[in-house]
GROMACS .gro file of N, CA and C in nm:
model
  456
    1MET      N    1   1.141  -2.181   1.971
    1MET     CA    2   1.028  -2.137   2.052
    1MET      C    3   1.071  -2.016   2.134
    2THR      N    4   0.983  -1.916   2.141
    2THR     CA    5   1.009  -1.797   2.222
    2THR      C    6   0.903  -1.788   2.331
    3ALA      N    7   0.913  -1.682   2.409
    3ALA     CA    8   0.812  -1.659   2.513
    3ALA      C    9   0.674  -1.636   2.451
    4HIS      N   10   0.671  -1.601   2.322
    4HIS     CA   11   0.545  -1.574   2.252
    4HIS      C   12   0.496  -1.695   2.175
    5GLY      N   13   0.560  -1.810   2.189
    5GLY     CA   14   0.517  -1.930   2.119
    5GLY      C   15   0.616  -1.971   2.011
    6PRO      N   16   0.572  -2.064   1.925
    6PRO     CA   17   0.661  -2.117   1.822
    6PRO      C   18   0.702  -2.009   1.723
    7VAL      N   19   0.819  -2.026   1.665
    7VAL     CA   20   0.870  -1.932   1.567
    7VAL      C   21   0.882  -2.001   1.432
    8LEU      N   22   0.884  -1.920   1.329
    8LEU     CA   23   0.894  -1.969   1.191
    8LEU      C   24   1.021  -1.915   1.127
    9GLY      N   25   1.081  -1.996   1.042
    9GLY     CA   26   1.194  -1.950   0.963
    9GLY      C   27   1.146  -1.865   0.848
   10VAL      N   28   1.239  -1.796   0.785
   10VAL     CA   29   1.204  -1.704   0.677
   10VAL      C   30   1.139  -1.778   0.560
   11GLY      N   31   1.184  -1.898   0.529
   11GLY     CA   32   1.124  -1.976   0.421
   11GLY      C   33   0.981  -2.015   0.452
   12ASP      N   34   0.956  -2.053   0.578
   12ASP     CA   35   0.821  -2.088   0.620
   12ASP      C   36   0.727  -1.968   0.609
   13VAL      N   37   0.774  -1.853   0.653
   13VAL     CA   38   0.691  -1.731   0.647
   13VAL      C   39   0.664  -1.694   0.502
   14ALA      N   40   0.764  -1.704   0.417
   14ALA     CA   41   0.746  -1.672   0.275
   14ALA      C   42   0.642  -1.765   0.213
   15GLN      N   43   0.653  -1.893   0.242
   15GLN     CA   44   0.558  -1.990   0.185
   15GLN      C   45   0.417  -1.966   0.238
   16ARG      N   46   0.402  -1.947   0.367
   16ARG     CA   47   0.270  -1.930   0.427
   16ARG      C   48   0.205  -1.798   0.388
   17SER      N   49   0.285  -1.692   0.372
   17SER     CA   50   0.230  -1.559   0.344
   17SER      C   51   0.214  -1.533   0.195
   18GLY      N   52   0.284  -1.610   0.112
   18GLY     CA   53   0.276  -1.590  -0.032
   18GLY      C   54   0.361  -1.475  -0.083
   19VAL      N   55   0.459  -1.431  -0.003
   19VAL     CA   56   0.550  -1.326  -0.049
   19VAL      C   57   0.691  -1.382  -0.056
   20ALA      N   58   0.771  -1.323  -0.139
   20ALA     CA   59   0.909  -1.366  -0.157
   20ALA      C   60   0.992  -1.335  -0.032
   21ILE      N   61   1.097  -1.411  -0.014
   21ILE     CA   62   1.188  -1.386   0.098
   21ILE      C   63   1.244  -1.245   0.089
   22SER      N   64   1.276  -1.199  -0.031
   22SER     CA   65   1.329  -1.063  -0.047
   22SER      C   66   1.226  -0.960  -0.002
   23THR      N   67   1.098  -0.988  -0.020
   23THR     CA   68   0.993  -0.897   0.026
   23THR      C   69   0.989  -0.893   0.178
   24LEU      N   70   1.006  -1.009   0.242
   24LEU     CA   71   1.010  -1.012   0.388
   24LEU      C   72   1.126  -0.927   0.439
   25HIS      N   73   1.241  -0.940   0.374
   25HIS     CA   74   1.358  -0.860   0.415
   25HIS      C   75   1.329  -0.711   0.395
   26PHE      N   76   1.264  -0.678   0.283
   26PHE     CA   77   1.228  -0.539   0.256
   26PHE      C   78   1.132  -0.487   0.362
   27TYR      N   79   1.027  -0.564   0.393
   27TYR     CA   80   0.932  -0.522   0.497
   27TYR      C   81   1.004  -0.499   0.630
   28GLU      N   82   1.100  -0.584   0.658
   28GLU     CA   83   1.174  -0.569   0.783
   28GLU      C   84   1.259  -0.441   0.782
   29ARG      N   85   1.326  -0.415   0.671
   29ARG     CA   86   1.406  -0.291   0.660
   29ARG      C   87   1.318  -0.167   0.672
   30GLN      N   88   1.194  -0.178   0.625
   30GLN     CA   89   1.100  -0.066   0.631
   30GLN      C   90   1.033  -0.052   0.767
   31GLY      N   91   1.061  -0.143   0.859
   31GLY     CA   92   1.002  -0.137   0.992
   31GLY      C   93   0.859  -0.186   1.000
   32LEU      N   94   0.815  -0.263   0.899
   32LEU     CA   95   0.679  -0.313   0.896
   32LEU      C   96   0.664  -0.444   0.974
   33ILE      N   97   0.769  -0.525   0.976
   33ILE     CA   98   0.770  -0.649   1.052
   33ILE      C   99   0.904  -0.659   1.124
   34THR      N  100   0.910  -0.748   1.223
   34THR     CA  101   1.035  -0.769   1.295
   34THR      C  102   1.063  -0.918   1.305
   35SER      N  103   1.190  -0.949   1.324
   35SER     CA  104   1.231  -1.087   1.346
   35SER      C  105   1.328  -1.090   1.461
   36GLU      N  106   1.349  -1.210   1.509
   36GLU     CA  107   1.452  -1.232   1.610
   36GLU      C  108   1.560  -1.313   1.540
   37ARG      N  109   1.676  -1.320   1.600
   37ARG     CA  110   1.786  -1.398   1.541
   37ARG      C  111   1.812  -1.523   1.624
   38SER      N  112   1.834  -1.633   1.554
   38SER     CA  113   1.869  -1.757   1.621
   38SER      C  114   2.016  -1.753   1.660
   39ALA      N  115   2.061  -1.854   1.732
   39ALA     CA  116   2.202  -1.864   1.770
   39ALA      C  117   2.291  -1.867   1.645
   40GLY      N  118   2.237  -1.921   1.535
   40GLY     CA  119   2.310  -1.924   1.408
   40GLY      C  120   2.288  -1.801   1.322
   41ASN      N  121   2.231  -1.694   1.381
   41ASN     CA  122   2.206  -1.565   1.315
   41ASN      C  123   2.103  -1.576   1.201
   42GLN      N  124   2.012  -1.671   1.210
   42GLN     CA  125   1.904  -1.683   1.112
   42GLN      C  126   1.781  -1.611   1.164
   43ARG      N  127   1.707  -1.552   1.071
   43ARG     CA  128   1.584  -1.482   1.110
   43ARG      C  129   1.480  -1.582   1.159
   44ARG      N  130   1.412  -1.545   1.264
   44ARG     CA  131   1.300  -1.623   1.317
   44ARG      C  132   1.186  -1.526   1.345
   45TYR      N  133   1.068  -1.564   1.299
   45TYR     CA  134   0.951  -1.478   1.311
   45TYR      C  135   0.847  -1.543   1.402
   46ARG      N  136   0.782  -1.460   1.482
   46ARG     CA  137   0.668  -1.508   1.558
   46ARG      C  138   0.555  -1.536   1.461
   47ARG      N  139   0.467  -1.627   1.496
   47ARG     CA  140   0.359  -1.667   1.406
   47ARG      C  141   0.264  -1.552   1.372
   48ASP      N  142   0.249  -1.456   1.464
   48ASP     CA  143   0.156  -1.346   1.437
   48ASP      C  144   0.204  -1.255   1.324
   49VAL      N  145   0.328  -1.274   1.278
   49VAL     CA  146   0.378  -1.195   1.166
   49VAL      C  147   0.297  -1.225   1.039
   50LEU      N  148   0.239  -1.345   1.032
   50LEU     CA  149   0.158  -1.382   0.915
   50LEU      C  150   0.036  -1.290   0.902
   51ARG      N  151  -0.029  -1.259   1.012
   51ARG     CA  152  -0.144  -1.168   1.007
   51ARG      C  153  -0.097  -1.027   0.972
   52ARG      N  154   0.016  -0.988   1.025
   52ARG     CA  155   0.071  -0.855   0.996
   52ARG      C  156   0.102  -0.842   0.847
   53ILE      N  157   0.160  -0.946   0.789
   53ILE     CA  158   0.191  -0.945   0.645
   53ILE      C  159   0.062  -0.941   0.564
   54ALA      N  160  -0.039  -1.015   0.606
   54ALA     CA  161  -0.168  -1.012   0.537
   54ALA      C  162  -0.226  -0.870   0.540
   55PHE      N  163  -0.216  -0.804   0.654
   55PHE     CA  164  -0.262  -0.666   0.668
   55PHE      C  165  -0.187  -0.576   0.569
   56ILE      N  166  -0.055  -0.592   0.561
   56ILE     CA  167   0.026  -0.511   0.470
   56ILE      C  168  -0.016  -0.534   0.326
   57ARG      N  169  -0.031  -0.660   0.288
   57ARG     CA  170  -0.066  -0.693   0.149
   57ARG      C  171  -0.204  -0.642   0.110
   58VAL      N  172  -0.302  -0.657   0.198
   58VAL     CA  173  -0.437  -0.608   0.169
   58VAL      C  174  -0.434  -0.456   0.158
   59SER      N  175  -0.364  -0.391   0.248
   59SER     CA  176  -0.353  -0.245   0.244
   59SER      C  177  -0.289  -0.198   0.114
   60GLN      N  178  -0.182  -0.266   0.074
   60GLN     CA  179  -0.117  -0.230  -0.053
   60GLN      C  180  -0.210  -0.253  -0.171
   61ARG      N  181  -0.284  -0.363  -0.167
   61ARG     CA  182  -0.372  -0.398  -0.278
   61ARG      C  183  -0.479  -0.291  -0.300
   62VAL      N  184  -0.523  -0.224  -0.194
   62VAL     CA  185  -0.622  -0.119  -0.211
   62VAL      C  186  -0.557   0.017  -0.233
   63GLY      N  187  -0.425   0.019  -0.246
   63GLY     CA  188  -0.356   0.142  -0.285
   63GLY      C  189  -0.299   0.226  -0.172
   64VAL      N  190  -0.293   0.172  -0.051
   64VAL     CA  191  -0.238   0.249   0.060
   64VAL      C  192  -0.084   0.244   0.051
   65PRO      N  193  -0.018   0.359   0.050
   65PRO     CA  194   0.129   0.361   0.042
   65PRO      C  195   0.193   0.299   0.166
   66LEU      N  196   0.310   0.239   0.148
   66LEU     CA  197   0.381   0.175   0.259
   66LEU      C  198   0.404   0.269   0.376
   67ALA      N  199   0.432   0.395   0.350
   67ALA     CA  200   0.454   0.490   0.459
   67ALA      C  201   0.329   0.501   0.547
   68ASN      N  202   0.211   0.502   0.485
   68ASN     CA  203   0.086   0.509   0.562
   68ASN      C  204   0.060   0.379   0.637
   69ILE      N  205   0.098   0.267   0.576
   69ILE     CA  206   0.083   0.137   0.642
   69ILE      C  207   0.173   0.132   0.766
   70ARG      N  208   0.295   0.178   0.751
   70ARG     CA  209   0.388   0.180   0.864
   70ARG      C  210   0.335   0.269   0.976
   71THR      N  211   0.282   0.387   0.942
   71THR     CA  212   0.224   0.476   1.041
   71THR      C  213   0.109   0.408   1.114
   72ALA      N  214   0.025   0.338   1.038
   72ALA     CA  215  -0.088   0.267   1.099
   72ALA      C  216  -0.038   0.158   1.194
   73LEU      N  217   0.059   0.080   1.150
   73LEU     CA  218   0.112  -0.027   1.235
   73LEU      C  219   0.181   0.030   1.359
   74ASP      N  220   0.250   0.142   1.342
   74ASP     CA  221   0.317   0.206   1.455
   74ASP      C  222   0.217   0.260   1.558
   75SER      N  223   0.093   0.286   1.513
   75SER     CA  224  -0.008   0.340   1.605
   75SER      C  225  -0.067   0.233   1.696
   76LEU      N  226  -0.039   0.108   1.668
   76LEU     CA  227  -0.093   0.000   1.750
   76LEU      C  228  -0.013  -0.014   1.878
   77PRO      N  229  -0.081  -0.043   1.988
   77PRO     CA  230  -0.010  -0.058   2.116
   77PRO      C  231   0.095  -0.168   2.110
   78GLU      N  232   0.213  -0.138   2.159
   78GLU     CA  233   0.322  -0.235   2.170
   78GLU      C  234   0.353  -0.307   2.039
   79GLY      N  235   0.324  -0.242   1.926
   79GLY     CA  236   0.355  -0.301   1.797
   79GLY      C  237   0.281  -0.430   1.768
   80ARG      N  238   0.166  -0.448   1.830
   80ARG     CA  239   0.095  -0.575   1.811
   80ARG      C  240   0.036  -0.586   1.671
   81THR      N  241  -0.008  -0.705   1.640
   81THR     CA  242  -0.069  -0.733   1.511
   81THR      C  243  -0.209  -0.673   1.506
   82PRO      N  244  -0.249  -0.617   1.392
   82PRO     CA  245  -0.382  -0.557   1.381
   82PRO      C  246  -0.495  -0.659   1.402
   83THR      N  247  -0.597  -0.615   1.468
   83THR     CA  248  -0.718  -0.697   1.488
   83THR      C  249  -0.824  -0.651   1.388
   84LYS      N  250  -0.937  -0.721   1.389
   84LYS     CA  251  -1.048  -0.682   1.303
   84LYS      C  252  -1.095  -0.539   1.337
   85LYS      N  253  -1.097  -0.507   1.466
   85LYS     CA  254  -1.137  -0.373   1.510
   85LYS      C  255  -1.038  -0.268   1.459
   86ASP      N  256  -0.907  -0.301   1.465
   86ASP     CA  257  -0.805  -0.210   1.413
   86ASP      C  258  -0.826  -0.185   1.264
   87TRP      N  259  -0.850  -0.293   1.188
   87TRP     CA  260  -0.869  -0.280   1.044
   87TRP      C  261  -0.989  -0.190   1.014
   88ALA      N  262  -1.097  -0.206   1.089
   88ALA     CA  263  -1.216  -0.122   1.067
   88ALA      C  264  -1.182   0.025   1.090
   89ARG      N  265  -1.110   0.054   1.197
   89ARG     CA  266  -1.072   0.193   1.228
   89ARG      C  267  -0.981   0.250   1.119
   90LEU      N  268  -0.881   0.173   1.082
   90LEU     CA  269  -0.785   0.222   0.982
   90LEU      C  270  -0.849   0.237   0.844
   91SER      N  271  -0.936   0.144   0.809
   91SER     CA  272  -0.999   0.154   0.676
   91SER      C  273  -1.092   0.275   0.669
   92ARG      N  274  -1.156   0.311   0.781
   92ARG     CA  275  -1.237   0.434   0.782
   92ARG      C  276  -1.147   0.555   0.759
   93MET      N  277  -1.030   0.552   0.821
   93MET     CA  278  -0.935   0.662   0.809
   93MET      C  279  -0.887   0.677   0.664
   94TRP      N  280  -0.870   0.566   0.595
   94TRP     CA  281  -0.819   0.569   0.458
   94TRP      C  282  -0.929   0.585   0.353
   95ARG      N  283  -1.054   0.580   0.393
   95ARG     CA  284  -1.164   0.580   0.297
   95ARG      C  285  -1.165   0.702   0.205
   96GLU      N  286  -1.146   0.821   0.260
   96GLU     CA  287  -1.149   0.943   0.178
   96GLU      C  288  -1.040   0.940   0.071
   97GLU      N  289  -0.920   0.899   0.111
   97GLU     CA  290  -0.810   0.889   0.016
   97GLU      C  291  -0.841   0.786  -0.093
   98LEU      N  292  -0.898   0.673  -0.055
   98LEU     CA  293  -0.933   0.570  -0.153
   98LEU      C  294  -1.043   0.618  -0.247
   99ASP      N  295  -1.143   0.687  -0.193
   99ASP     CA  296  -1.251   0.741  -0.277
   99ASP      C  297  -1.195   0.840  -0.379
  100SER      N  298  -1.099   0.922  -0.337
  100SER     CA  299  -1.036   1.017  -0.428
  100SER      C  300  -0.961   0.943  -0.540
  101ARG      N  301  -0.891   0.838  -0.504
  101ARG     CA  302  -0.821   0.758  -0.605
  101ARG      C  303  -0.917   0.694  -0.702
  102ILE      N  304  -1.028   0.644  -0.651
  102ILE     CA  305  -1.128   0.582  -0.737
  102ILE      C  306  -1.180   0.684  -0.838
  103ARG      N  307  -1.212   0.805  -0.791
  103ARG     CA  308  -1.259   0.910  -0.882
  103ARG      C  309  -1.154   0.941  -0.990
  104SER      N  310  -1.028   0.949  -0.950
  104SER     CA  311  -0.920   0.977  -1.046
  104SER      C  312  -0.907   0.865  -1.148
  105LEU      N  313  -0.915   0.742  -1.102
  105LEU     CA  314  -0.904   0.628  -1.194
  105LEU      C  315  -1.022   0.622  -1.290
  106GLU      N  316  -1.141   0.651  -1.240
  106GLU     CA  317  -1.258   0.654  -1.328
  106GLU      C  318  -1.244   0.762  -1.434
  107ARG      N  319  -1.197   0.880  -1.392
  107ARG     CA  320  -1.177   0.991  -1.487
  107ARG      C  321  -1.073   0.952  -1.592
  108LEU      N  322  -0.963   0.890  -1.547
  108LEU     CA  323  -0.859   0.846  -1.640
  108LEU      C  324  -0.915   0.744  -1.738
  109ARG      N  325  -0.988   0.645  -1.686
  109ARG     CA  326  -1.047   0.543  -1.772
  109ARG      C  327  -1.139   0.606  -1.875
  110ASN      N  328  -1.227   0.696  -1.832
  110ASN     CA  329  -1.323   0.757  -1.923
  110ASN      C  330  -1.257   0.846  -2.027
  111ASP      N  331  -1.158   0.925  -1.985
  111ASP     CA  332  -1.090   1.013  -2.080
  111ASP      C  333  -1.004   0.935  -2.178
  112LEU      N  334  -0.940   0.830  -2.132
  112LEU     CA  335  -0.858   0.750  -2.224
  112LEU      C  336  -0.945   0.679  -2.325
  113THR      N  337  -1.061   0.633  -2.284
  113THR     CA  338  -1.151   0.566  -2.376
  113THR      C  339  -1.204   0.666  -2.479
  114GLY      N  340  -1.239   0.785  -2.434
  114GLY     CA  341  -1.296   0.885  -2.523
  114GLY      C  342  -1.193   0.953  -2.612
  115CYS      N  343  -1.069   0.960  -2.570
  115CYS     CA  344  -0.969   1.034  -2.646
  115CYS      C  345  -0.871   0.938  -2.713
  116MET      N  346  -0.779   0.886  -2.636
  116MET     CA  347  -0.676   0.800  -2.694
  116MET      C  348  -0.738   0.669  -2.744
  117GLY      N  349  -0.846   0.629  -2.681
  117GLY     CA  350  -0.911   0.505  -2.721
  117GLY      C  351  -0.973   0.510  -2.858
  118CYS      N  352  -0.996   0.630  -2.911
  118CYS     CA  353  -1.060   0.641  -3.042
  118CYS      C  354  -0.964   0.605  -3.155
  119GLY      N  355  -0.835   0.609  -3.126
  119GLY     CA  356  -0.737   0.571  -3.227
  119GLY      C  357  -0.680   0.687  -3.305
  120CYS      N  358  -0.734   0.809  -3.289
  120CYS     CA  359  -0.684   0.921  -3.369
  120CYS      C  360  -0.548   0.970  -3.319
  121LEU      N  361  -0.526   0.963  -3.188
  121LEU     CA  362  -0.402   1.011  -3.126
  121LEU      C  363  -0.371   1.155  -3.166
  122SER      N  364  -0.473   1.235  -3.182
  122SER     CA  365  -0.457   1.372  -3.228
  122SER      C  366  -0.400   1.461  -3.118
  123LEU      N  367  -0.290   1.529  -3.147
  123LEU     CA  368  -0.232   1.622  -3.052
  123LEU      C  369  -0.306   1.755  -3.055
  124ARG      N  370  -0.390   1.777  -3.153
  124ARG     CA  371  -0.468   1.902  -3.160
  124ARG      C  372  -0.593   1.896  -3.074
  125THR      N  373  -0.655   1.779  -3.065
  125THR     CA  374  -0.782   1.769  -2.993
  125THR      C  375  -0.774   1.683  -2.867
  126CYS      N  376  -0.661   1.624  -2.840
  126CYS     CA  377  -0.646   1.535  -2.725
  126CYS      C  378  -0.660   1.612  -2.594
  127ALA      N  379  -0.746   1.563  -2.506
  127ALA     CA  380  -0.767   1.628  -2.376
  127ALA      C  381  -0.646   1.615  -2.286
  128LEU      N  382  -0.556   1.522  -2.317
  128LEU     CA  383  -0.438   1.502  -2.235
  128LEU      C  384  -0.322   1.593  -2.275
  129GLN      N  385  -0.333   1.656  -2.390
  129GLN     CA  386  -0.223   1.737  -2.443
  129GLN      C  387  -0.215   1.871  -2.372
  130ASN      N  388  -0.095   1.929  -2.365
  130ASN     CA  389  -0.071   2.056  -2.296
  130ASN      C  390   0.012   2.145  -2.389
  131PRO      N  391  -0.050   2.209  -2.488
  131PRO     CA  392   0.025   2.288  -2.586
  131PRO      C  393   0.106   2.400  -2.520
  132ALA      N  394   0.229   2.414  -2.564
  132ALA     CA  395   0.320   2.520  -2.518
  132ALA      C  396   0.334   2.521  -2.366
  133ASP      N  397   0.310   2.409  -2.304
  133ASP     CA  398   0.323   2.395  -2.158
  133ASP      C  399   0.243   2.503  -2.085
  134ALA      N  400   0.120   2.527  -2.132
  134ALA     CA  401   0.035   2.632  -2.076
  134ALA      C  402  -0.001   2.606  -1.929
  135LEU      N  403   0.004   2.481  -1.887
  135LEU     CA  404  -0.034   2.449  -1.750
  135LEU      C  405   0.081   2.463  -1.650
  136ALA      N  406   0.199   2.498  -1.698
  136ALA     CA  407   0.316   2.509  -1.609
  136ALA      C  408   0.292   2.611  -1.498
  137SER      N  409   0.216   2.714  -1.527
  137SER     CA  410   0.192   2.818  -1.426
  137SER      C  411   0.105   2.768  -1.310
  138GLU      N  412   0.039   2.655  -1.329
  138GLU     CA  413  -0.047   2.600  -1.225
  138GLU      C  414   0.028   2.505  -1.131
  139GLY      N  415   0.152   2.474  -1.162
  139GLY     CA  416   0.230   2.387  -1.075
  139GLY      C  417   0.288   2.268  -1.149
  140ALA      N  418   0.367   2.191  -1.077
  140ALA     CA  419   0.435   2.075  -1.135
  140ALA      C  420   0.340   1.956  -1.145
  141GLY      N  421   0.377   1.862  -1.229
  141GLY     CA  422   0.304   1.737  -1.239
  141GLY      C  423   0.193   1.739  -1.342
  142PRO      N  424   0.118   1.631  -1.347
  142PRO     CA  425   0.009   1.618  -1.445
  142PRO      C  426  -0.112   1.699  -1.403
  143ARG      N  427  -0.113   1.827  -1.433
  143ARG     CA  428  -0.215   1.920  -1.384
  143ARG      C  429  -0.356   1.882  -1.429
  144LEU      N  430  -0.370   1.819  -1.545
  144LEU     CA  431  -0.504   1.781  -1.591
  144LEU      C  432  -0.563   1.670  -1.505
  145TRP      N  433  -0.482   1.602  -1.427
  145TRP     CA  434  -0.530   1.488  -1.348
  145TRP      C  435  -0.529   1.513  -1.199
  146GLU      N  436  -0.474   1.623  -1.155
  146GLU     CA  437  -0.464   1.648  -1.012
  146GLU      C  438  -0.572   1.744  -0.966
  147GLY      N  439  -0.615   1.729  -0.845
  147GLY     CA  440  -0.715   1.817  -0.786
  147GLY      C  441  -0.855   1.765  -0.807
  148ASP      N  442  -0.949   1.820  -0.732
  148ASP     CA  443  -1.087   1.774  -0.735
  148ASP      C  444  -1.156   1.803  -0.867
  149ASP      N  445  -1.118   1.912  -0.932
  149ASP     CA  446  -1.186   1.948  -1.057
  149ASP      C  447  -1.101   1.916  -1.179
  150ALA      N  448  -0.993   1.840  -1.161
  150ALA     CA  449  -0.904   1.808  -1.273
  150ALA      C  450  -0.978   1.731  -1.380
  151GLY      N  451  -0.949   1.767  -1.502
  151GLY     CA  452  -1.001   1.694  -1.616
  151GLY      C  453  -1.148   1.715  -1.643
  152SER      N  454  -1.216   1.799  -1.567
  152SER     CA  455  -1.358   1.817  -1.595
  152SER      C  456  -1.385   1.946  -1.666
   0.00000   0.00000   0.00000
C-alpha cells in the first residue's frame, strides 16, 4: 500500500491489463508508465496504471505512434492518468492524422484490388511499379503512396 492506495504486482497488472509482462517493462522503459520498487526490489504499480495502459493500447490500436502517446501523456498535469475529457481533447488532436491514414489505407486497398488483385502481376501495367526508378527525383520512400495526391 502506498499513499495513493493499494499497489499491484507486475503479474497482477499484466493479467488485468491483458498485456505481457515484457510489454509492461517496455512501456516503463519508454516512459509511458511508472512503478515503485518494494523492499525486495520488485515492481509495484498504482492501480491507476491500468487506465493508463488502456489509454496506451487504444491509442496504439487506432494507429497513434508510441512517441505521440508519450507526448500526450507527458502533457497531463503531474503525470496523472488520462480522463474522459483528456481522451476527447487528444483524439481531436489526432483526428487529422488518423483521417490521412484512413485515406492512404483505402487507396492501398483499392489499388491492390484493382492491380495486384487481378492476378496478372504485370510489371508493365502495375500502378505500383516504378520503371528505371523514375520517382527517385521526387524523394525517398514509396512516392506513389505518400502525399495528398499520391496514387491518384
